[in-house]
mmCIF file with all atom_site columns, C-alpha atoms in Angstrom:
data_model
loop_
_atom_site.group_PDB
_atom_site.id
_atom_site.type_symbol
_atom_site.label_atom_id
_atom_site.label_alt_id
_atom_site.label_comp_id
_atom_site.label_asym_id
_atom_site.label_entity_id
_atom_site.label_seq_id
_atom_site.pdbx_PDB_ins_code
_atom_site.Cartn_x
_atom_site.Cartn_y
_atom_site.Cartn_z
_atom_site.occupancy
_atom_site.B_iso_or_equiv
_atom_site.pdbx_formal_charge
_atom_site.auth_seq_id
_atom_site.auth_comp_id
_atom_site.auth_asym_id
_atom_site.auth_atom_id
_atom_site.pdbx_PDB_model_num
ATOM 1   C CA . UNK A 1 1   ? -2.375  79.662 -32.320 1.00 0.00 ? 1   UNK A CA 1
ATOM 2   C CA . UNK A 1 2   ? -4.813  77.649 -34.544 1.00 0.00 ? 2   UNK A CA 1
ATOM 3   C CA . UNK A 1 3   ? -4.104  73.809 -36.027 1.00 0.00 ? 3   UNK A CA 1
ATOM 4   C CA . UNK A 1 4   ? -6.202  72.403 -38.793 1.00 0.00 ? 4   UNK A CA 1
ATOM 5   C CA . UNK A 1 5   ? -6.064  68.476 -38.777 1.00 0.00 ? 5   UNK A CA 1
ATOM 6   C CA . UNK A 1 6   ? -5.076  68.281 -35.535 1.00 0.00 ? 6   UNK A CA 1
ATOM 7   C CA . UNK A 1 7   ? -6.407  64.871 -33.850 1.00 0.00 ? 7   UNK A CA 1
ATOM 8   C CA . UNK A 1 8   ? -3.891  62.556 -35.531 1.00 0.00 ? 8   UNK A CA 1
ATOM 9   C CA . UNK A 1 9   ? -0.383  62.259 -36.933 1.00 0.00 ? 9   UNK A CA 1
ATOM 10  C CA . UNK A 1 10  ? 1.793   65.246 -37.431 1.00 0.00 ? 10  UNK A CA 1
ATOM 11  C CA . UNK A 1 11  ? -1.543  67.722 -35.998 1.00 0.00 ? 11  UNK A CA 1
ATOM 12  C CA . UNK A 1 12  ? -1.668  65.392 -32.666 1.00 0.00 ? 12  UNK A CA 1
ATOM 13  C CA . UNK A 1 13  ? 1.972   65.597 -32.143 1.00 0.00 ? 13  UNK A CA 1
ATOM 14  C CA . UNK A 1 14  ? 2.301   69.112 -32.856 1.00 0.00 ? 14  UNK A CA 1
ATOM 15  C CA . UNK A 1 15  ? -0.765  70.432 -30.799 1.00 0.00 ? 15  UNK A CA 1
ATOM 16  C CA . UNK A 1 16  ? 0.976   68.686 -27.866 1.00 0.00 ? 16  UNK A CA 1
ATOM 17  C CA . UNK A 1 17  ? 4.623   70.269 -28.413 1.00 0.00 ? 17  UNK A CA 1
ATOM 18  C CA . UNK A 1 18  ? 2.874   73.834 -28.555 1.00 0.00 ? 18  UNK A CA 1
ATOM 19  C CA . UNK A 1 19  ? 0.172   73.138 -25.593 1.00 0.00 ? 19  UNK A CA 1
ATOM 20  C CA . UNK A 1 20  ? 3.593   71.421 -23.625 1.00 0.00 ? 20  UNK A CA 1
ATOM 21  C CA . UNK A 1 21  ? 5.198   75.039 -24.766 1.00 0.00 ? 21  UNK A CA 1
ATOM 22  C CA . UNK A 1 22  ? 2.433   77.123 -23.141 1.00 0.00 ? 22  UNK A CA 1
ATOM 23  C CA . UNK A 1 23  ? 0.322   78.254 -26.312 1.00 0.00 ? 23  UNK A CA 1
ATOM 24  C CA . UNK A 1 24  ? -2.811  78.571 -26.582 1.00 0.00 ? 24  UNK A CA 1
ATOM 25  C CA . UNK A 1 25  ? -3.842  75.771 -28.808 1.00 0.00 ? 25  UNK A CA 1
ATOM 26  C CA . UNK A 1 26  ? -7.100  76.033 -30.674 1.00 0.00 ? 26  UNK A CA 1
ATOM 27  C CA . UNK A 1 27  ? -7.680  72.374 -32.516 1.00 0.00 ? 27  UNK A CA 1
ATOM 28  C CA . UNK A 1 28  ? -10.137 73.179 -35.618 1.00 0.00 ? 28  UNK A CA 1
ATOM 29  C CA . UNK A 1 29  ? -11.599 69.453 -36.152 1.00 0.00 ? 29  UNK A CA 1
ATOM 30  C CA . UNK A 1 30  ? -14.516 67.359 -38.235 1.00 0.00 ? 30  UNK A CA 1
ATOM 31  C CA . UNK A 1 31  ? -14.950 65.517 -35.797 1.00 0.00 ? 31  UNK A CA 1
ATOM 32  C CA . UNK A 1 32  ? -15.274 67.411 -32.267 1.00 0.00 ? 32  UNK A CA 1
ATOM 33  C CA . UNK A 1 33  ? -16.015 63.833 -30.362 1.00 0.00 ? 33  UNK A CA 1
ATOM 34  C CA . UNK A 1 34  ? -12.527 63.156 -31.378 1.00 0.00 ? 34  UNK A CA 1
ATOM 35  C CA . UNK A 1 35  ? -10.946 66.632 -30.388 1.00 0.00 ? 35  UNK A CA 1
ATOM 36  C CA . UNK A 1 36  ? -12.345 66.246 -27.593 1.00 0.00 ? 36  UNK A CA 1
ATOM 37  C CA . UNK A 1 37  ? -11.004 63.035 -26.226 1.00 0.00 ? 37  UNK A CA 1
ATOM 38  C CA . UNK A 1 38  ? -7.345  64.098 -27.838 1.00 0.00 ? 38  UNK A CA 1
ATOM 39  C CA . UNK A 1 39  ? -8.208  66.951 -25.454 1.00 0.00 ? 39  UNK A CA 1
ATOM 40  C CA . UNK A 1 40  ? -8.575  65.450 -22.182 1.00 0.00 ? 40  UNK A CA 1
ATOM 41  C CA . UNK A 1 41  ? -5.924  63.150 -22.635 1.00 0.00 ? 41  UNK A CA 1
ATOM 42  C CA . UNK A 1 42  ? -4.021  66.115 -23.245 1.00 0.00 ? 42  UNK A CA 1
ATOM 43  C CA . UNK A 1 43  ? -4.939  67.829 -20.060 1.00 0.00 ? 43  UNK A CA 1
ATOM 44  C CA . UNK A 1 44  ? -4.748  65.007 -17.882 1.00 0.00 ? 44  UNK A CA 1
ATOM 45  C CA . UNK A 1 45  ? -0.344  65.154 -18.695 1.00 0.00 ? 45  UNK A CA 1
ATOM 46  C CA . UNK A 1 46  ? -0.738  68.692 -19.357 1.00 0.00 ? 46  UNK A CA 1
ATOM 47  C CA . UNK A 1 47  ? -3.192  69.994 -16.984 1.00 0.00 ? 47  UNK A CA 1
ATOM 48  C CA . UNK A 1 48  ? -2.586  73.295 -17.106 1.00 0.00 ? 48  UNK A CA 1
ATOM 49  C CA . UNK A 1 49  ? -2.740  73.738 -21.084 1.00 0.00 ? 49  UNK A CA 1
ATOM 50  C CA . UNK A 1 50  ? -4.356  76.427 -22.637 1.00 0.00 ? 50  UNK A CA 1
ATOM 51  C CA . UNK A 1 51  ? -6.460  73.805 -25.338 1.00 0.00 ? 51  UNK A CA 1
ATOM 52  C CA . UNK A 1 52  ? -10.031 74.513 -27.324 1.00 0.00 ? 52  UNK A CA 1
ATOM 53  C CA . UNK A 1 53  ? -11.866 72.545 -30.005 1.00 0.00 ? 53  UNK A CA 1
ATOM 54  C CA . UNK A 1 54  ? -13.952 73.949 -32.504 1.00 0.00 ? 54  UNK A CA 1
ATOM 55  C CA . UNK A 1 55  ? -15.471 72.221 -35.473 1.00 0.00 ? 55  UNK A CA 1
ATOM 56  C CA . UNK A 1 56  ? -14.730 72.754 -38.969 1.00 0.00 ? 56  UNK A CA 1
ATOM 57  C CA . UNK A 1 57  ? -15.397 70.359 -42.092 1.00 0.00 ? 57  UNK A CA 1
ATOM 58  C CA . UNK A 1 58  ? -12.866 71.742 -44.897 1.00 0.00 ? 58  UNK A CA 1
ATOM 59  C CA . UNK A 1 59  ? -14.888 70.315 -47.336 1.00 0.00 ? 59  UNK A CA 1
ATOM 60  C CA . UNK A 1 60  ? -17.885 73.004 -46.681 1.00 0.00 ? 60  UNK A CA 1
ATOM 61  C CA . UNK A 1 61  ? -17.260 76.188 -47.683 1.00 0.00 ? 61  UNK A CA 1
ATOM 62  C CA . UNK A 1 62  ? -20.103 77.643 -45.603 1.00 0.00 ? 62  UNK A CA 1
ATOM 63  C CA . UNK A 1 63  ? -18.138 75.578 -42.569 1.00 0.00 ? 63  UNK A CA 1
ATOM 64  C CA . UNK A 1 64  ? -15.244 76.794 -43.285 1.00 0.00 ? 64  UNK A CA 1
ATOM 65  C CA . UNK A 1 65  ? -17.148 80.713 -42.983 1.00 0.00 ? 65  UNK A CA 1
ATOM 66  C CA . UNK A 1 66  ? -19.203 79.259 -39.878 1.00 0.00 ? 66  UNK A CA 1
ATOM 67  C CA . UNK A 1 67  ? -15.554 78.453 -38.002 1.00 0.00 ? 67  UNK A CA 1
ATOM 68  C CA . UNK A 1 68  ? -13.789 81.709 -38.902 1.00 0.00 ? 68  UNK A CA 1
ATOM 69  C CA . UNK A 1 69  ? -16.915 83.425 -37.627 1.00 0.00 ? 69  UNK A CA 1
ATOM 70  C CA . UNK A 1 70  ? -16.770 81.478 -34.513 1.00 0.00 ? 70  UNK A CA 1
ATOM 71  C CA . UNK A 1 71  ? -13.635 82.234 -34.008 1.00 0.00 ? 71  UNK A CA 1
ATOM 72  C CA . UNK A 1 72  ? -13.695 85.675 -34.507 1.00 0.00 ? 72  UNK A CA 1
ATOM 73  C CA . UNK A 1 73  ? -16.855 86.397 -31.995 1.00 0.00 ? 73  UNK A CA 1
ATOM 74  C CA . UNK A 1 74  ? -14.538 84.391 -29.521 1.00 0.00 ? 74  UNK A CA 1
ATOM 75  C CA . UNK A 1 75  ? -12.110 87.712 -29.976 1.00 0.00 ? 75  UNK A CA 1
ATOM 76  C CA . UNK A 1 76  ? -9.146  85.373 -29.250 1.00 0.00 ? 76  UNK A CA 1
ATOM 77  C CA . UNK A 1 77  ? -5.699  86.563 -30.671 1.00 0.00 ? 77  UNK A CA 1
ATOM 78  C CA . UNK A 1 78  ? -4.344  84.189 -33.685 1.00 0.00 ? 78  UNK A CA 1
ATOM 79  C CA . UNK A 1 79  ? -0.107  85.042 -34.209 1.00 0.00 ? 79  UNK A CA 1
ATOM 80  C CA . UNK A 1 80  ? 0.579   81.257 -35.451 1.00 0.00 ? 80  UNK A CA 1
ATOM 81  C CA . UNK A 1 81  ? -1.658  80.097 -38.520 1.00 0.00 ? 81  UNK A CA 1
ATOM 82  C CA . UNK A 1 82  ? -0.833  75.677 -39.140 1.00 0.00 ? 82  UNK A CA 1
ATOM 83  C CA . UNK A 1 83  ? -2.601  74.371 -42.546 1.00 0.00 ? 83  UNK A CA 1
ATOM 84  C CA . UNK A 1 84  ? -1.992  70.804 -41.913 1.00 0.00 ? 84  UNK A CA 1
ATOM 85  C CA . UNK A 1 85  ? -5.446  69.308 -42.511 1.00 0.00 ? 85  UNK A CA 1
ATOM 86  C CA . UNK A 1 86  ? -5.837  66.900 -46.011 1.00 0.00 ? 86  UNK A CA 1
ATOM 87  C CA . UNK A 1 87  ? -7.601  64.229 -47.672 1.00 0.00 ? 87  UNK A CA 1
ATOM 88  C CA . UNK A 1 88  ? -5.584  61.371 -49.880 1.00 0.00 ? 88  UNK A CA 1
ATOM 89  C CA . UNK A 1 89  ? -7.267  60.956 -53.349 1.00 0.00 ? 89  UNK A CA 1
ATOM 90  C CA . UNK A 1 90  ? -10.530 58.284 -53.109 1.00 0.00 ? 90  UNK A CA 1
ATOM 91  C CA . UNK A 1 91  ? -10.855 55.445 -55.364 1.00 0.00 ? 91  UNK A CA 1
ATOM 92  C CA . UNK A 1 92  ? -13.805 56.717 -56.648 1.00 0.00 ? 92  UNK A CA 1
ATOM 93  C CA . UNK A 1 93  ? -13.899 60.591 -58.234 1.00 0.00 ? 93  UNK A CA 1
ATOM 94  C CA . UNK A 1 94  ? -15.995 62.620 -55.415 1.00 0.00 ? 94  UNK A CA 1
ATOM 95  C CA . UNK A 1 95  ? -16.960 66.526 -54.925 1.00 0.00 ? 95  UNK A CA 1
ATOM 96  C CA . UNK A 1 96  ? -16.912 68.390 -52.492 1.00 0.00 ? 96  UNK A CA 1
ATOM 97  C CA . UNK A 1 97  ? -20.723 69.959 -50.258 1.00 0.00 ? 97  UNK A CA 1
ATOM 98  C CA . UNK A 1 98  ? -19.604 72.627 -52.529 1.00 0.00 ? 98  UNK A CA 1
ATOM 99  C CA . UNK A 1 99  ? -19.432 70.484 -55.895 1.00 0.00 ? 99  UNK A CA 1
ATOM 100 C CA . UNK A 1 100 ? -15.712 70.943 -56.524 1.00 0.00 ? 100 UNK A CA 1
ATOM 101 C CA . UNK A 1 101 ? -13.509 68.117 -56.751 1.00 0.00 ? 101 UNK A CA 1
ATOM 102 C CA . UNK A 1 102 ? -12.976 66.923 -53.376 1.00 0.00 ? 102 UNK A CA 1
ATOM 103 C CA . UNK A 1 103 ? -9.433  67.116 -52.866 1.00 0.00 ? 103 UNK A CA 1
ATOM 104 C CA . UNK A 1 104 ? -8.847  69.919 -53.952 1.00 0.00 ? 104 UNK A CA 1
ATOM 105 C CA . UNK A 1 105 ? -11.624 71.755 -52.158 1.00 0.00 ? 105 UNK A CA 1
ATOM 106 C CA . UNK A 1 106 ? -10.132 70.106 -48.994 1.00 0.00 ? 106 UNK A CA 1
ATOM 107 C CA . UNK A 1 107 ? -6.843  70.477 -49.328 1.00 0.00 ? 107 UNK A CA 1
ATOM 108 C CA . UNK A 1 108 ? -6.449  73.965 -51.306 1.00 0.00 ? 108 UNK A CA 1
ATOM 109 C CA . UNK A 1 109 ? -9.533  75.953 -51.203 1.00 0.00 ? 109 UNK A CA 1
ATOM 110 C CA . UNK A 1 110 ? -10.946 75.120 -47.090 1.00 0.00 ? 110 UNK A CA 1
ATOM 111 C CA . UNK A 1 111 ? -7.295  75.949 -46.257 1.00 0.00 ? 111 UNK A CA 1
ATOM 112 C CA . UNK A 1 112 ? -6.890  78.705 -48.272 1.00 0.00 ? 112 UNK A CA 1
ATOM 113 C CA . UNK A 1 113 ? -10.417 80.339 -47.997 1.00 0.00 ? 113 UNK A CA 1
ATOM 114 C CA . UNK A 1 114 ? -9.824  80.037 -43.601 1.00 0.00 ? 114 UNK A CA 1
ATOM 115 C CA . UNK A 1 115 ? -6.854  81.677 -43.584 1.00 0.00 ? 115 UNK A CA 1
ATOM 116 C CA . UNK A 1 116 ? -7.913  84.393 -45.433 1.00 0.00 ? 116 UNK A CA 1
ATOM 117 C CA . UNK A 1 117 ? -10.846 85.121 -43.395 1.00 0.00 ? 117 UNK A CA 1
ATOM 118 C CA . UNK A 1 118 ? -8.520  85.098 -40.598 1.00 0.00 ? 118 UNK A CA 1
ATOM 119 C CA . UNK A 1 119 ? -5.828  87.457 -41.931 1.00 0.00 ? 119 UNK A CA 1
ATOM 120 C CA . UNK A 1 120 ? -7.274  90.638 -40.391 1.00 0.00 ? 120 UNK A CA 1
ATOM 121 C CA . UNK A 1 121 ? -7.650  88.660 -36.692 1.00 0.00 ? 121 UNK A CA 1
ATOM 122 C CA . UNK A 1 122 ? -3.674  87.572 -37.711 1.00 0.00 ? 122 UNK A CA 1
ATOM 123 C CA . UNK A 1 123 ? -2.446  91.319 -38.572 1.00 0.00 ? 123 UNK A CA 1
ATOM 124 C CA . UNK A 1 124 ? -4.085  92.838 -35.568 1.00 0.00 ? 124 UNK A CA 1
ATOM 125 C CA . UNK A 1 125 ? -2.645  90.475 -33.313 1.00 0.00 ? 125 UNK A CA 1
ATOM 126 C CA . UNK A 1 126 ? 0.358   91.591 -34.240 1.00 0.00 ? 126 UNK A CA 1
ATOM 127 C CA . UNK A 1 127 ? 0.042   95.048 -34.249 1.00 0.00 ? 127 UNK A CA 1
ATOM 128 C CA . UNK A 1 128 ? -0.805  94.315 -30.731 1.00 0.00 ? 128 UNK A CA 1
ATOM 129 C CA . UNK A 1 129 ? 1.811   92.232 -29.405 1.00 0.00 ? 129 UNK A CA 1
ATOM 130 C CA . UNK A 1 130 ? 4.366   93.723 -31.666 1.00 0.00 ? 130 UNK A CA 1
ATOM 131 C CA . UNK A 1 131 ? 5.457   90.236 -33.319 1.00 0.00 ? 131 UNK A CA 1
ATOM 132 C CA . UNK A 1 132 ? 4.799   89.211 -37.118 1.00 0.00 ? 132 UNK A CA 1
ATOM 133 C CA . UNK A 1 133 ? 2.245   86.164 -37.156 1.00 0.00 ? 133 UNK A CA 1
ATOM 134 C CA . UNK A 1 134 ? 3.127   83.011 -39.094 1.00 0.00 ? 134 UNK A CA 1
ATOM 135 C CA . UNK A 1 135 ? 1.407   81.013 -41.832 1.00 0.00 ? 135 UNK A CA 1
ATOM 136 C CA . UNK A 1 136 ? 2.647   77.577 -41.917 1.00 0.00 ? 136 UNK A CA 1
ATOM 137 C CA . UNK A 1 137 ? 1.591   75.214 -44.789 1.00 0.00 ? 137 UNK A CA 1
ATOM 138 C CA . UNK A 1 138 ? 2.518   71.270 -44.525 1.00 0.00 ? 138 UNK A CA 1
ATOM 139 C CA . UNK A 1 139 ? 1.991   68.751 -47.215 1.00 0.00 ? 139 UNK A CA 1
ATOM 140 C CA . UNK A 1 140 ? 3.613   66.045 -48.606 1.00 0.00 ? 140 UNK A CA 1
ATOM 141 C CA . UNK A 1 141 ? 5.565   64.934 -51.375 1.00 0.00 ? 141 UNK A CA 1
ATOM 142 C CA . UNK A 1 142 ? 2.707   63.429 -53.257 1.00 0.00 ? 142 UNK A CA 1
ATOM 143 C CA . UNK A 1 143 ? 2.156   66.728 -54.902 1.00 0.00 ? 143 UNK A CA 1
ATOM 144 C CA . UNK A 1 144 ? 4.933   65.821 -57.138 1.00 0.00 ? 144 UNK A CA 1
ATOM 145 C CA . UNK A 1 145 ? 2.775   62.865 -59.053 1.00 0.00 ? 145 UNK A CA 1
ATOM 146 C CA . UNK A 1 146 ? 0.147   64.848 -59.308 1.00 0.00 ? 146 UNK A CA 1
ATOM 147 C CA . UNK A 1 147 ? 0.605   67.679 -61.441 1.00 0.00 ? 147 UNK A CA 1
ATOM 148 C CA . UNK A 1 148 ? 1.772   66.588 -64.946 1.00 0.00 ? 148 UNK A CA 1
ATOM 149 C CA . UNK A 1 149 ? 3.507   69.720 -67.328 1.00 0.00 ? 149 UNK A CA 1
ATOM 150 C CA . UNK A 1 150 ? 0.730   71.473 -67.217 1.00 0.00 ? 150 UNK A CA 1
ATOM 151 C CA . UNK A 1 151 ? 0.369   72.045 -63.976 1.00 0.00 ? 151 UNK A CA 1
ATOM 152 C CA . UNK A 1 152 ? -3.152  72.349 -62.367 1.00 0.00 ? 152 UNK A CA 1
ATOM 153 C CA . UNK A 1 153 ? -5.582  72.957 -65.141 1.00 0.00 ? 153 UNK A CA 1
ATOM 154 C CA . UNK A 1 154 ? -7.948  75.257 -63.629 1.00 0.00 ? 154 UNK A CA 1
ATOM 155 C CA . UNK A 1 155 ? -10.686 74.674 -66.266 1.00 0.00 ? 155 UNK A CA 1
ATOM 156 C CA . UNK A 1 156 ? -10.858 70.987 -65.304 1.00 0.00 ? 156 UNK A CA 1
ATOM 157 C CA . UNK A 1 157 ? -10.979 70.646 -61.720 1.00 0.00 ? 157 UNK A CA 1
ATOM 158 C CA . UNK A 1 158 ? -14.089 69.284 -61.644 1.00 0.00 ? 158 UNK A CA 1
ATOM 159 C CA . UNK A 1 159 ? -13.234 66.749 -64.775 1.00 0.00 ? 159 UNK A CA 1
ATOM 160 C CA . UNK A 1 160 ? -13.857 63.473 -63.738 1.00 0.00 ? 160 UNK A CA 1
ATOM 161 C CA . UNK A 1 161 ? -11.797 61.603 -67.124 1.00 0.00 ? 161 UNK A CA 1
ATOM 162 C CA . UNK A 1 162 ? -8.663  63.993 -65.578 1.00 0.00 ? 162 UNK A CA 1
ATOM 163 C CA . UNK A 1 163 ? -9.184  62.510 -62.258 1.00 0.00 ? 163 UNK A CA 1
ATOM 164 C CA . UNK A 1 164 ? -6.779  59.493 -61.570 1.00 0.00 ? 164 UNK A CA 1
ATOM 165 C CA . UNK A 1 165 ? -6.130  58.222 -57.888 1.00 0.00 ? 165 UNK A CA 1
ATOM 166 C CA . UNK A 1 166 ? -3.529  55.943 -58.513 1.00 0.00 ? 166 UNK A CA 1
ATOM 167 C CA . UNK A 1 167 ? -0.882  58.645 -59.356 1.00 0.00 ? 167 UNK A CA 1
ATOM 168 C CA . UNK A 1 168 ? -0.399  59.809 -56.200 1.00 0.00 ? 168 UNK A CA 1
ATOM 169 C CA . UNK A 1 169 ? 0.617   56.318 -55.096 1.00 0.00 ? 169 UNK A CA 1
ATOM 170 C CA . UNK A 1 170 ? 3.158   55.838 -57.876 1.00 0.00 ? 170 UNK A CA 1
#
């Protein structure tokens, strides 16, 4: 099983339910100095826990490519897929290492761009253990404020006069 955005919030609290349930937890983090404590704090309740950290900065595609690598060579099964890492919209309009807007590059295209390199390491897993994997996909409600009728105009992701931070905390 793999988390994204596990060191805090939701992430933290659901690494811990599925190390306490005896899976293998990998924790894909920014910042591994942080995994890492979560980690050993971890162990020390849970000692026997199955728990890894590997690093992975969403807003990189070539990270993003660098991690799924990783975790390929590593030849370690993946049957439970969580996309629970994001970003909140900045003050100030910012792009991604990649030069796409930053929040969506974070929150869409790291996400969806991982899980898709992992697909094949997902499907063979399960033809090997005989159960379906799962992709799960958290978010939040703020979604809702910001997509007007259009919904997400493609062409002008990277628009900064489209960009508007304040309507996700309408």
């Amino acid at each position: 099983m793999m988390r994204v955005g596990s060191t805090n919030g939701i992430g933290k609290g659901t690494a811990r339910v599925l190390a306490l349930r005896g899976v293998h937890v990998v924790m894909a983090v920014r910042n591994v100095a942080t995994g890492g404590k979560l980690k050993e704090k971890l162990l020390q309740k849970m000692p026997n826990a199955r728990i890894d950290v590997m690093e992975i900065d969403l807003n990189s595609i070539d990270s993003v490519r660098k991690f799924s690598l990783a975790y390929i060579s590593r030849g370690l099964p993946l049957n439970i897929r969580i996309n629970n890492a994001g970003i909140i919209p900045a003050a100030k309009f910012t792009f991604s290492k990649d030069n796409i807007e930053q929040v969506f590059s974070v929150n869409h295209l790291g996400q969806f761009l991982l899980t898709n390199l992992l697909l094949d390491t997902m499907k063979k897993t399960a033809r090997e253990i005989q159960i379906e994997g799962r992709i799960i996909n958290l978010s939040s409600d703020l979604h809702r404020w910001g997509v007007d009728k259009e919904g997400i105009v493609f062409d002008e992701i990277n628009d900064e006069k489209r960009y508007d931070h304040f309507i996700y905390f309408i």
